[in-house]
Short mmCIF file of C-alpha atoms and ligand atoms in Angstrom, two decimals:
data_model
loop_
_atom_site.label_atom_id
_atom_site.label_comp_id
_atom_site.label_asym_id
_atom_site.label_seq_id
_atom_site.Cartn_x
_atom_site.Cartn_y
_atom_site.Cartn_z
CA MET A 1 -28.36 -78.60 122.70
CA SER A 2 -29.93 -82.04 123.00
CA ILE A 3 -33.24 -82.84 122.10
CA ARG A 4 -35.39 -84.24 124.17
CA PRO A 5 -36.96 -87.84 123.44
CA ILE A 6 -40.80 -87.08 121.72
CA GLU A 7 -42.36 -89.17 124.27
CA GLU A 8 -40.95 -88.47 127.55
CA GLU A 9 -41.90 -84.10 126.98
CA ALA A 10 -45.56 -85.53 125.92
CA TRP A 11 -46.35 -86.55 129.20
CA GLU A 12 -45.02 -84.23 130.59
CA LEU A 13 -47.15 -81.59 128.79
CA LEU A 14 -50.35 -83.89 129.65
CA GLU A 15 -49.62 -84.23 133.29
CA LYS A 16 -49.16 -80.27 133.19
CA SER A 17 -52.55 -79.54 131.23
CA ILE A 18 -54.53 -81.57 133.80
CA ILE A 19 -57.26 -79.44 135.54
CA TYR A 20 -57.84 -80.17 139.36
CA TYR A 21 -61.22 -79.06 141.33
CA ARG A 22 -61.46 -79.43 144.78
CA GLY A 23 -58.07 -81.21 144.73
CA SER A 24 -58.88 -83.90 141.85
CA PRO A 25 -57.94 -84.19 138.62
CA VAL A 26 -61.43 -83.62 136.46
CA GLY A 27 -60.02 -82.97 132.82
CA THR A 28 -57.35 -80.88 131.09
CA ILE A 29 -57.17 -77.36 129.58
CA ALA A 30 -57.33 -76.98 125.99
CA ALA A 31 -53.83 -75.27 125.40
CA ARG A 32 -50.88 -74.08 127.47
CA ASP A 33 -49.48 -71.74 124.98
CA PRO A 34 -47.38 -68.51 127.03
CA ASP A 35 -47.34 -66.79 124.79
CA ILE A 36 -50.83 -66.08 122.91
CA ALA A 37 -54.00 -64.54 125.46
CA ALA A 38 -55.82 -67.69 126.68
CA LEU A 39 -59.03 -67.00 125.13
CA ASN A 40 -61.08 -69.72 126.04
CA TYR A 41 -58.49 -72.60 125.47
CA ASP A 42 -58.45 -72.38 129.57
CA GLN A 43 -61.19 -74.40 129.49
CA CYS A 44 -61.65 -78.00 129.39
CA PHE A 45 -63.12 -78.88 126.34
CA VAL A 46 -65.50 -82.47 126.42
CA ARG A 47 -64.69 -83.00 122.87
CA ASP A 48 -61.09 -82.29 123.31
CA PHE A 49 -60.74 -84.29 126.44
CA VAL A 50 -61.84 -87.46 124.42
CA SER A 51 -58.00 -87.75 123.69
CA SER A 52 -57.02 -86.95 126.49
CA ALA A 53 -59.46 -89.29 128.51
CA LEU A 54 -58.67 -92.61 126.55
CA ILE A 55 -54.89 -92.02 127.10
CA PHE A 56 -55.28 -91.51 130.78
CA LEU A 57 -57.78 -95.10 130.75
CA VAL A 58 -55.14 -96.71 128.33
CA LYS A 59 -52.75 -95.82 131.20
CA GLY A 60 -54.17 -96.68 134.21
CA ARG A 61 -55.24 -93.03 135.07
CA ALA A 62 -59.03 -93.77 134.96
CA ASP A 63 -60.18 -91.51 137.92
CA VAL A 64 -59.68 -88.25 135.96
CA VAL A 65 -62.20 -90.11 133.78
CA ARG A 66 -64.79 -90.60 136.28
CA ASN A 67 -64.53 -87.49 137.73
CA PHE A 68 -64.59 -85.62 134.34
CA LEU A 69 -67.69 -87.72 133.55
CA GLN A 70 -69.12 -86.87 137.12
CA ILE A 71 -68.36 -83.43 137.00
CA THR A 72 -70.06 -82.78 133.49
CA LEU A 73 -73.09 -84.99 134.51
CA LYS A 74 -73.54 -82.50 136.92
CA LEU A 75 -73.14 -79.78 134.72
CA GLN A 76 -76.13 -81.15 132.36
CA PRO A 77 -79.61 -79.28 132.72
CA LYS A 78 -82.61 -81.90 133.58
CA THR A 79 -85.64 -80.12 133.76
CA VAL A 80 -87.44 -78.58 130.28
CA GLN A 81 -86.26 -74.85 129.91
CA LEU A 82 -89.00 -72.38 128.72
CA ASP A 83 -86.32 -69.56 128.51
CA CYS A 84 -84.84 -69.91 125.59
CA SER A 85 -81.42 -68.45 126.36
CA LYS A 86 -81.05 -71.50 128.70
CA PRO A 87 -79.36 -74.54 127.33
CA SER A 88 -81.60 -77.10 126.54
CA ARG A 89 -82.41 -80.02 128.88
CA GLY A 90 -80.13 -83.14 128.13
CA LEU A 91 -77.61 -80.63 126.20
CA MET A 92 -73.72 -81.33 127.50
CA PRO A 93 -71.23 -78.06 127.80
CA ALA A 94 -69.30 -77.81 125.19
CA SER A 95 -66.61 -76.96 127.68
CA PHE A 96 -66.22 -75.70 132.15
CA LYS A 97 -63.14 -73.90 133.66
CA VAL A 98 -62.65 -74.04 137.31
CA GLU A 99 -62.99 -70.61 138.70
CA LEU A 100 -62.77 -69.04 142.20
CA PHE A 101 -65.40 -66.94 144.23
CA ASN A 102 -65.05 -66.18 147.88
CA GLY A 103 -62.06 -68.24 148.16
CA GLN A 104 -64.36 -71.12 147.12
CA GLU A 105 -63.64 -73.32 143.80
CA TYR A 106 -67.01 -73.83 141.51
CA ILE A 107 -67.17 -75.05 138.00
CA LYS A 108 -68.47 -72.35 135.15
CA ALA A 109 -69.62 -74.44 131.68
CA ASP A 110 -70.17 -72.73 128.70
CA PHE A 111 -72.94 -74.26 126.83
CA GLY A 112 -71.77 -72.41 123.33
CA ASP A 113 -73.28 -69.28 125.06
CA HIS A 114 -69.45 -67.91 125.40
CA ALA A 115 -68.77 -69.30 121.98
CA ILE A 116 -68.01 -66.89 119.27
CA GLY A 117 -71.20 -67.13 116.97
CA ARG A 118 -73.18 -69.04 120.13
CA VAL A 119 -72.84 -72.80 118.74
CA ALA A 120 -74.52 -75.02 119.95
CA PRO A 121 -72.39 -78.12 120.81
CA ALA A 122 -74.28 -81.03 119.60
CA ASP A 123 -71.44 -83.33 119.35
CA ALA A 124 -70.62 -82.91 122.95
CA CYS A 125 -73.19 -85.29 124.95
CA LEU A 126 -72.53 -87.93 122.03
CA TRP A 127 -68.84 -87.88 122.97
CA TRP A 128 -70.00 -88.18 126.17
CA ILE A 129 -71.40 -91.20 125.86
CA ILE A 130 -68.57 -92.20 124.09
CA LEU A 131 -66.21 -91.95 126.44
CA LEU A 132 -68.54 -93.52 129.41
CA ARG A 133 -68.51 -96.53 127.15
CA ALA A 134 -64.53 -96.29 126.75
CA TYR A 135 -64.40 -96.10 130.70
CA VAL A 136 -66.74 -98.99 131.43
CA VAL A 137 -64.94 -101.22 128.58
CA ALA A 138 -61.42 -99.92 130.18
CA THR A 139 -62.50 -100.66 134.14
CA GLN A 140 -65.15 -102.79 133.61
CA ASP A 141 -66.54 -100.50 135.72
CA LEU A 142 -70.28 -101.06 135.14
CA ASP A 143 -71.90 -99.73 138.52
CA LEU A 144 -70.52 -95.81 137.21
CA ALA A 145 -72.62 -96.18 134.34
CA HIS A 146 -76.04 -98.08 135.96
CA ARG A 147 -75.94 -95.50 138.65
CA ASP A 148 -79.61 -93.92 138.43
CA ASP A 149 -77.72 -90.52 138.16
CA PHE A 150 -75.81 -91.81 134.90
CA GLN A 151 -78.74 -93.44 133.13
CA GLU A 152 -81.31 -90.60 133.09
CA GLY A 153 -78.06 -88.67 131.80
CA ILE A 154 -77.77 -91.03 128.79
CA ARG A 155 -81.78 -90.88 128.66
CA LEU A 156 -82.26 -86.93 128.51
CA ILE A 157 -79.36 -87.09 125.44
CA LEU A 158 -81.54 -89.64 123.55
CA THR A 159 -84.20 -87.85 124.03
CA LEU A 160 -82.41 -84.91 122.95
CA CYS A 161 -81.61 -86.54 119.68
CA LEU A 162 -84.24 -88.91 119.39
CA VAL A 163 -87.80 -87.79 120.29
CA THR A 164 -88.52 -84.56 119.33
CA ARG A 165 -87.18 -83.11 116.14
CA PHE A 166 -88.36 -81.64 112.94
CA ASP A 167 -86.82 -84.00 110.49
CA MET A 168 -87.85 -87.42 109.17
CA TYR A 169 -84.45 -88.86 108.29
CA PRO A 170 -82.66 -91.25 110.53
CA MET A 171 -79.83 -89.04 110.86
CA VAL A 172 -79.41 -86.25 113.69
CA LEU A 173 -80.69 -82.58 112.52
CA VAL A 174 -78.45 -79.71 113.55
CA PRO A 175 -77.28 -76.20 112.94
CA ASP A 176 -73.87 -75.13 111.36
CA GLY A 177 -71.12 -75.41 113.69
CA ALA A 178 -72.32 -77.36 116.21
CA SER A 179 -68.98 -79.96 116.48
CA MET A 180 -65.41 -79.49 116.28
CA ILE A 181 -65.61 -77.58 113.38
CA ASP A 182 -67.46 -74.93 115.59
CA ARG A 183 -67.94 -71.66 113.01
CA ARG A 184 -69.42 -71.32 110.12
CA MET A 185 -68.75 -73.60 107.53
CA GLY A 186 -71.43 -75.05 105.30
CA LEU A 187 -72.44 -77.41 107.64
CA TYR A 188 -75.88 -76.81 108.82
CA GLY A 189 -78.84 -80.10 108.64
CA HIS A 190 -76.96 -83.76 108.67
CA PRO A 191 -72.82 -83.37 108.58
CA LEU A 192 -71.35 -86.61 108.28
CA ASP A 193 -68.89 -85.92 111.67
CA ILE A 194 -72.06 -85.27 113.61
CA GLN A 195 -73.84 -88.96 112.22
CA SER A 196 -70.59 -90.46 112.80
CA LEU A 197 -70.15 -89.75 116.38
CA PHE A 198 -74.10 -90.11 116.57
CA TYR A 199 -73.63 -93.69 115.31
CA ALA A 200 -71.26 -94.83 117.59
CA ALA A 201 -73.02 -92.97 120.45
CA LEU A 202 -76.40 -95.26 119.64
CA ARG A 203 -74.06 -97.98 120.06
CA ALA A 204 -72.73 -97.40 123.21
CA SER A 205 -76.03 -96.31 124.82
CA ALA A 206 -77.57 -99.53 123.16
CA GLU A 207 -74.52 -101.28 125.90
CA LEU A 208 -74.92 -99.06 128.33
CA LEU A 209 -78.64 -98.49 129.32
CA ILE A 210 -80.19 -101.17 131.67
CA PRO A 211 -83.23 -103.01 130.11
CA ASN A 212 -85.89 -101.75 132.51
CA GLN A 213 -89.13 -100.18 132.28
CA GLU A 214 -87.97 -96.84 132.90
CA ASN A 215 -85.47 -97.10 129.40
CA GLN A 216 -87.21 -99.36 127.44
CA GLN A 217 -88.98 -96.58 125.36
CA MET A 218 -85.52 -95.16 124.28
CA ILE A 219 -84.08 -99.00 124.30
CA ASP A 220 -86.38 -99.59 121.44
CA ALA A 221 -85.93 -95.64 120.00
CA ILE A 222 -82.50 -96.93 119.56
CA HIS A 223 -83.00 -100.21 117.75
CA CYS A 224 -85.80 -98.74 115.10
CA ARG A 225 -82.84 -96.14 114.53
CA LEU A 226 -79.46 -97.69 114.18
CA VAL A 227 -80.14 -99.95 110.74
CA PRO A 228 -82.42 -97.07 108.83
CA LEU A 229 -79.24 -94.78 109.55
CA LEU A 230 -76.85 -97.29 108.90
CA LYS A 231 -78.18 -97.88 105.60
CA GLN A 232 -78.92 -94.26 104.86
CA ILE A 233 -74.97 -93.75 105.48
CA ARG A 234 -73.64 -96.47 103.73
CA GLU A 235 -75.92 -96.11 100.67
CA ASN A 236 -76.33 -92.25 100.12
CA TYR A 237 -73.68 -90.37 101.77
CA TRP A 238 -70.88 -92.99 99.86
CA LEU A 239 -69.41 -91.98 96.84
CA ASP A 240 -66.94 -93.96 94.87
CA SER A 241 -66.48 -94.23 90.80
CA ASP A 242 -69.58 -96.71 90.28
CA ARG A 243 -71.45 -94.42 93.10
CA LEU A 244 -70.78 -91.10 90.78
CA ASN A 245 -71.66 -92.95 87.82
CA VAL A 246 -75.31 -93.26 89.40
CA ILE A 247 -75.50 -89.50 90.69
CA TYR A 248 -74.31 -88.12 87.49
CA ARG A 249 -77.27 -89.85 85.47
CA PHE A 250 -79.83 -89.24 88.39
CA GLN A 251 -83.56 -88.73 87.27
CA VAL A 252 -84.49 -85.36 88.82
CA GLU A 253 -88.11 -84.39 90.79
CA GLU A 254 -89.30 -87.63 91.31
CA TYR A 255 -92.47 -88.22 93.77
CA GLY A 256 -93.04 -91.18 96.10
CA GLU A 257 -91.60 -93.65 98.20
CA GLU A 258 -90.03 -95.16 94.67
CA ALA A 259 -88.02 -92.42 94.09
CA LEU A 260 -83.83 -93.01 93.48
CA ASN A 261 -82.72 -89.91 94.16
CA GLN A 262 -84.06 -89.49 97.70
CA PHE A 263 -82.95 -86.12 98.05
CA ASN A 264 -83.81 -84.61 94.34
CA ILE A 265 -80.33 -83.73 94.21
CA PHE A 266 -79.48 -81.84 90.96
CA SER A 267 -76.28 -83.41 88.97
CA ASP A 268 -75.05 -79.67 88.10
CA SER A 269 -74.28 -78.69 91.55
CA ILE A 270 -71.39 -81.85 92.02
CA PRO A 271 -68.03 -81.55 90.85
CA PHE A 272 -67.97 -84.39 88.70
CA TYR A 273 -65.20 -83.52 86.97
CA ARG A 274 -63.00 -83.09 89.82
CA LEU A 275 -64.27 -85.71 91.97
CA ALA A 276 -64.02 -88.50 88.46
CA LYS A 277 -60.27 -87.58 89.01
CA TRP A 278 -59.40 -87.23 92.07
CA VAL A 279 -61.47 -90.38 93.65
CA PRO A 280 -59.06 -93.00 92.98
CA GLU A 281 -60.68 -96.48 91.31
CA ALA A 282 -59.65 -98.49 94.65
CA GLY A 283 -60.75 -95.37 97.07
CA GLY A 284 -64.49 -94.06 98.63
CA TYR A 285 -65.32 -91.98 101.06
CA LEU A 286 -68.31 -90.45 102.72
CA ALA A 287 -70.15 -87.17 101.69
CA GLY A 288 -69.58 -84.55 103.81
CA ASN A 289 -73.74 -83.69 104.27
CA LEU A 290 -76.91 -84.85 102.71
CA GLY A 291 -79.97 -82.72 102.74
CA PRO A 292 -82.83 -81.74 100.68
CA SER A 293 -80.84 -81.13 96.90
CA GLN A 294 -77.51 -81.07 98.77
CA MET A 295 -74.36 -82.93 98.64
CA ASP A 296 -71.59 -81.73 100.43
CA CYS A 297 -69.10 -83.90 98.43
CA ARG A 298 -65.96 -82.40 100.63
CA PHE A 299 -64.23 -84.86 102.55
CA PHE A 300 -64.35 -84.69 106.34
CA ALA A 301 -61.72 -86.49 108.50
CA ILE A 302 -64.37 -86.94 111.64
CA GLY A 303 -67.30 -88.51 110.11
CA ASN A 304 -64.78 -91.00 107.69
CA LEU A 305 -62.40 -92.23 110.41
CA MET A 306 -65.07 -91.99 113.18
CA ALA A 307 -67.36 -94.08 110.78
CA ILE A 308 -64.52 -97.18 110.63
CA ILE A 309 -63.91 -97.01 113.97
CA SER A 310 -67.72 -97.54 114.97
CA SER A 311 -68.35 -100.15 111.35
CA LEU A 312 -70.98 -97.37 110.42
CA THR A 313 -69.36 -98.26 107.09
CA ASN A 314 -69.13 -101.71 105.95
CA GLU A 315 -65.21 -103.47 105.43
CA GLU A 316 -65.21 -102.74 101.63
CA GLN A 317 -66.14 -99.14 102.71
CA SER A 318 -63.37 -99.05 105.07
CA HIS A 319 -61.11 -100.08 103.02
CA LYS A 320 -61.95 -97.75 100.28
CA ILE A 321 -61.55 -94.87 102.77
CA LEU A 322 -58.28 -96.10 103.79
CA ASN A 323 -57.23 -96.09 100.25
CA LEU A 324 -58.30 -92.94 99.32
CA ILE A 325 -55.66 -91.47 102.24
CA GLU A 326 -52.82 -93.94 101.41
CA LEU A 327 -53.62 -92.92 97.07
CA ARG A 328 -54.32 -89.13 98.01
CA TRP A 329 -51.64 -88.73 100.76
CA GLY A 330 -50.17 -85.33 99.52
CA ASP A 331 -53.82 -84.00 99.22
CA LEU A 332 -54.99 -85.44 102.82
CA ILE A 333 -51.76 -86.09 105.08
CA GLY A 334 -48.96 -83.78 103.81
CA HIS A 335 -46.69 -82.69 105.76
CA MET A 336 -48.91 -83.63 108.66
CA PRO A 337 -52.28 -85.84 109.60
CA MET A 338 -54.59 -84.83 108.51
CA LYS A 339 -56.80 -82.45 106.79
CA LEU A 340 -59.69 -81.80 109.04
CA CYS A 341 -61.90 -81.14 105.57
CA TYR A 342 -60.39 -81.41 101.81
CA PRO A 343 -60.01 -79.74 99.65
CA ALA A 344 -61.11 -75.90 100.81
CA LEU A 345 -63.78 -73.17 100.17
CA GLU A 346 -61.92 -71.16 97.90
CA ASP A 347 -62.90 -67.84 96.42
CA ALA A 348 -66.92 -67.45 96.00
CA ASP A 349 -67.78 -70.32 98.16
CA TRP A 350 -65.47 -69.30 101.09
CA ARG A 351 -67.01 -65.72 100.93
CA ILE A 352 -70.81 -67.30 100.63
CA VAL A 353 -70.32 -70.00 102.45
CA THR A 354 -68.27 -68.77 105.57
CA GLY A 355 -69.26 -65.52 105.71
CA CYS A 356 -65.96 -64.39 104.90
CA ASP A 357 -64.36 -65.97 108.37
CA PRO A 358 -60.57 -65.13 108.12
CA LYS A 359 -59.74 -67.76 110.56
CA ASN A 360 -61.15 -70.19 108.02
CA ARG A 361 -59.69 -68.57 104.84
CA PRO A 362 -58.80 -70.93 102.25
CA TRP A 363 -56.57 -73.86 103.68
CA SER A 364 -56.00 -73.00 107.06
CA TYR A 365 -58.01 -74.09 110.49
CA HIS A 366 -61.13 -76.08 109.75
CA ASN A 367 -61.19 -74.57 106.08
CA GLY A 368 -58.54 -77.18 104.66
CA GLY A 369 -56.19 -76.95 107.96
CA SER A 370 -54.39 -80.11 109.20
CA TRP A 371 -55.35 -81.21 112.47
CA PRO A 372 -52.62 -83.60 114.68
CA VAL A 373 -55.28 -84.84 116.63
CA LEU A 374 -56.73 -86.43 114.00
CA LEU A 375 -53.78 -88.83 114.56
CA TRP A 376 -55.11 -91.24 116.70
CA MET A 377 -58.18 -91.40 115.20
CA LEU A 378 -56.35 -92.25 111.81
CA THR A 379 -54.42 -95.02 113.43
CA ALA A 380 -57.19 -96.14 115.01
CA ALA A 381 -59.20 -96.80 111.89
CA ALA A 382 -56.12 -98.16 110.07
CA ARG A 383 -55.24 -100.40 112.72
CA LYS A 384 -58.76 -102.01 113.07
CA MET A 385 -58.74 -102.69 109.08
CA SER A 386 -55.03 -104.10 109.64
CA ARG A 387 -53.55 -101.60 107.39
CA ALA A 388 -50.76 -100.35 110.59
CA GLU A 389 -48.26 -99.33 107.91
CA LEU A 390 -50.55 -96.85 106.89
CA ALA A 391 -50.23 -95.58 110.65
CA HIS A 392 -46.73 -96.14 110.92
CA HIS A 393 -46.49 -93.88 108.00
CA ALA A 394 -48.37 -91.30 109.17
CA ILE A 395 -46.75 -91.45 113.03
CA ALA A 396 -43.33 -90.92 111.21
CA VAL A 397 -44.67 -87.86 109.30
CA ALA A 398 -45.92 -86.36 112.17
CA GLU A 399 -42.91 -87.26 114.81
CA ARG A 400 -40.83 -85.05 112.33
CA ARG A 401 -42.22 -81.95 113.47
CA LEU A 402 -44.27 -81.80 116.57
CA LEU A 403 -41.73 -81.48 118.62
CA LEU A 404 -40.10 -78.78 117.06
CA ASP A 405 -43.08 -77.04 116.20
CA HIS A 406 -43.82 -76.94 120.32
CA TRP A 407 -47.38 -79.35 119.77
CA PRO A 408 -49.37 -76.44 117.24
CA GLU A 409 -53.47 -76.90 117.52
CA TYR A 410 -53.37 -77.08 113.59
CA TYR A 411 -51.16 -76.14 110.33
CA ASP A 412 -52.28 -74.91 107.21
CA GLY A 413 -51.51 -74.81 103.33
CA PRO A 414 -52.83 -77.26 100.85
CA ASP A 415 -49.87 -79.60 102.39
CA ALA A 416 -49.99 -78.72 105.74
CA ARG A 417 -46.37 -77.19 105.59
CA LEU A 418 -47.01 -74.10 107.91
CA ILE A 419 -47.69 -74.04 111.37
CA GLY A 420 -51.43 -72.74 111.74
CA LYS A 421 -51.93 -68.81 111.51
CA GLU A 422 -53.61 -68.49 114.63
CA SER A 423 -52.67 -71.37 116.20
CA ARG A 424 -51.90 -72.05 119.62
CA ARG A 425 -48.49 -74.52 120.42
CA TYR A 426 -48.75 -76.65 123.54
CA GLN A 427 -52.09 -77.82 122.02
CA THR A 428 -53.46 -80.82 124.86
CA TRP A 429 -55.26 -82.51 121.87
CA THR A 430 -52.63 -82.32 119.76
CA VAL A 431 -50.29 -83.88 122.27
CA ALA A 432 -52.37 -86.38 123.80
CA GLY A 433 -53.57 -87.43 120.35
CA TYR A 434 -49.64 -88.22 119.74
CA LEU A 435 -49.74 -90.14 122.73
CA LEU A 436 -52.77 -92.08 121.88
CA ALA A 437 -51.82 -93.39 118.61
CA LYS A 438 -48.46 -94.40 119.75
CA GLU A 439 -50.35 -96.72 122.10
CA LEU A 440 -52.92 -98.08 119.63
CA ILE A 441 -49.64 -99.02 117.58
CA ALA A 442 -47.99 -100.59 120.26
CA ASN A 443 -50.80 -102.16 121.82
CA PRO A 444 -53.66 -103.07 119.00
CA ASP A 445 -55.85 -104.09 122.01
CA HIS A 446 -56.67 -100.61 123.15
CA LEU A 447 -58.78 -100.47 120.31
CA LYS A 448 -62.02 -101.98 122.18
CA LEU A 449 -62.10 -98.49 123.88
CA VAL A 450 -63.27 -97.40 120.77
CA ASN A 451 -64.22 -99.84 118.39
CA PHE A 452 -67.66 -101.33 117.46
CA GLU A 453 -67.80 -104.54 115.45
CA ASP A 454 -70.42 -104.35 112.83
CA GLU A 455 -73.48 -107.01 114.03
CA VAL A 456 -76.14 -104.45 113.72
CA ILE A 457 -77.53 -106.24 110.62
C1 GLC B 501 -61.28 -74.26 118.32
C2 GLC B 501 -62.21 -75.59 117.85
C3 GLC B 501 -62.47 -76.75 118.95
C4 GLC B 501 -61.96 -76.91 120.31
C5 GLC B 501 -61.25 -75.53 120.88
C6 GLC B 501 -60.33 -75.94 121.73
O1 GLC B 501 -62.28 -73.64 119.21
O2 GLC B 501 -62.56 -75.52 116.69
O3 GLC B 501 -63.17 -77.86 117.87
O4 GLC B 501 -62.76 -77.86 121.03
O5 GLC B 501 -60.59 -75.12 120.05
O6 GLC B 501 -59.09 -76.36 121.89
#
């Protein structure tokens, strides 16, 4: 039996994953595994669609992306909700599906109300803005973004993130499970994955909002937030050998504005000896979360890679993150690029933090599992920093398995050797992520869809 060329099969799968609404393509289905119950994988998830959308933009299929942006914008609640069971004004749904009723097609949105644990999709509205900007970059169709309904949509998302809040930090405050990691994983507060998307969405909004009276307050709010957010992440989330030395000897219980240990981190809460061994002299990364007496030192891939892509990290930090990936290849890449989070929570940590979640047992799924979709972010980050060899290497690793294994959603094990225990096959963002990585390698110009230059300070 001859094996089909990998890219040929990928294109065919991507085409088959397209969802149509009243005759028009509007998104892609999360997975098409014929052997497992669809559950909610028959929906179009906003975060999943971003990978498909970017490849569609690269390939001149901007119509699908335009339709998707319009459909999802219509699903965004536009009025203040007093009923707590209804989604808040400005939220974007986690996913939607097309349903038939009386022979007519309708769109049904899920704002987390159908998801396990009723988790809030805080990332969806951030990805939506990032995607709108990518659409504009690819098509030059600024008219769409400048339409009144789109300007309003952006303003409502920003209001949700920038205006009403309990917090006094520049980061955005979210509940646990509010992003791709949509189960309890100790990510309440200020998880890096969300902060990196938040930063990119703010940068994108600054480009997309028309400077007029209606938008002025929001534009000012963006500019007030960008620099403090950037400084906070670059300074206080950063971990490398120098920084570990500073934190190790932190004073605690300091009052006032001069406090060095702003978050009152207690040294004993940080696994210094493991980290001092693991973080190479030439490497570093952004911590997974930061809050009062909390510094989560796990490595999260989306937050770190999107920080490089959006220039949230400075040049030296971006290189150090890539150095870490290169020098800890066995831990972070292994047999499939790449780990969503490292290391896994084990034993008592797993019990307390995940609530004994069997799907997130150590080295599986979100808890130390490896997700091929991350290949495009890794490729984009490496490309941006002129480290294409790193991306080539990672793509070669992925190519050994993806086709044979039928495009799994994720892999398990410390070295990503096992196909995920409950992983779907024919997962669309695995397929799209691979195709996108190939395109980014073939033509670095496509990077402009997601890239932001370092210019805010
Ligand atoms: C899982 C993932 C989530 C993804 C969804 C559809 O729930 O955790 O991030 O959007 O599957 O693929």
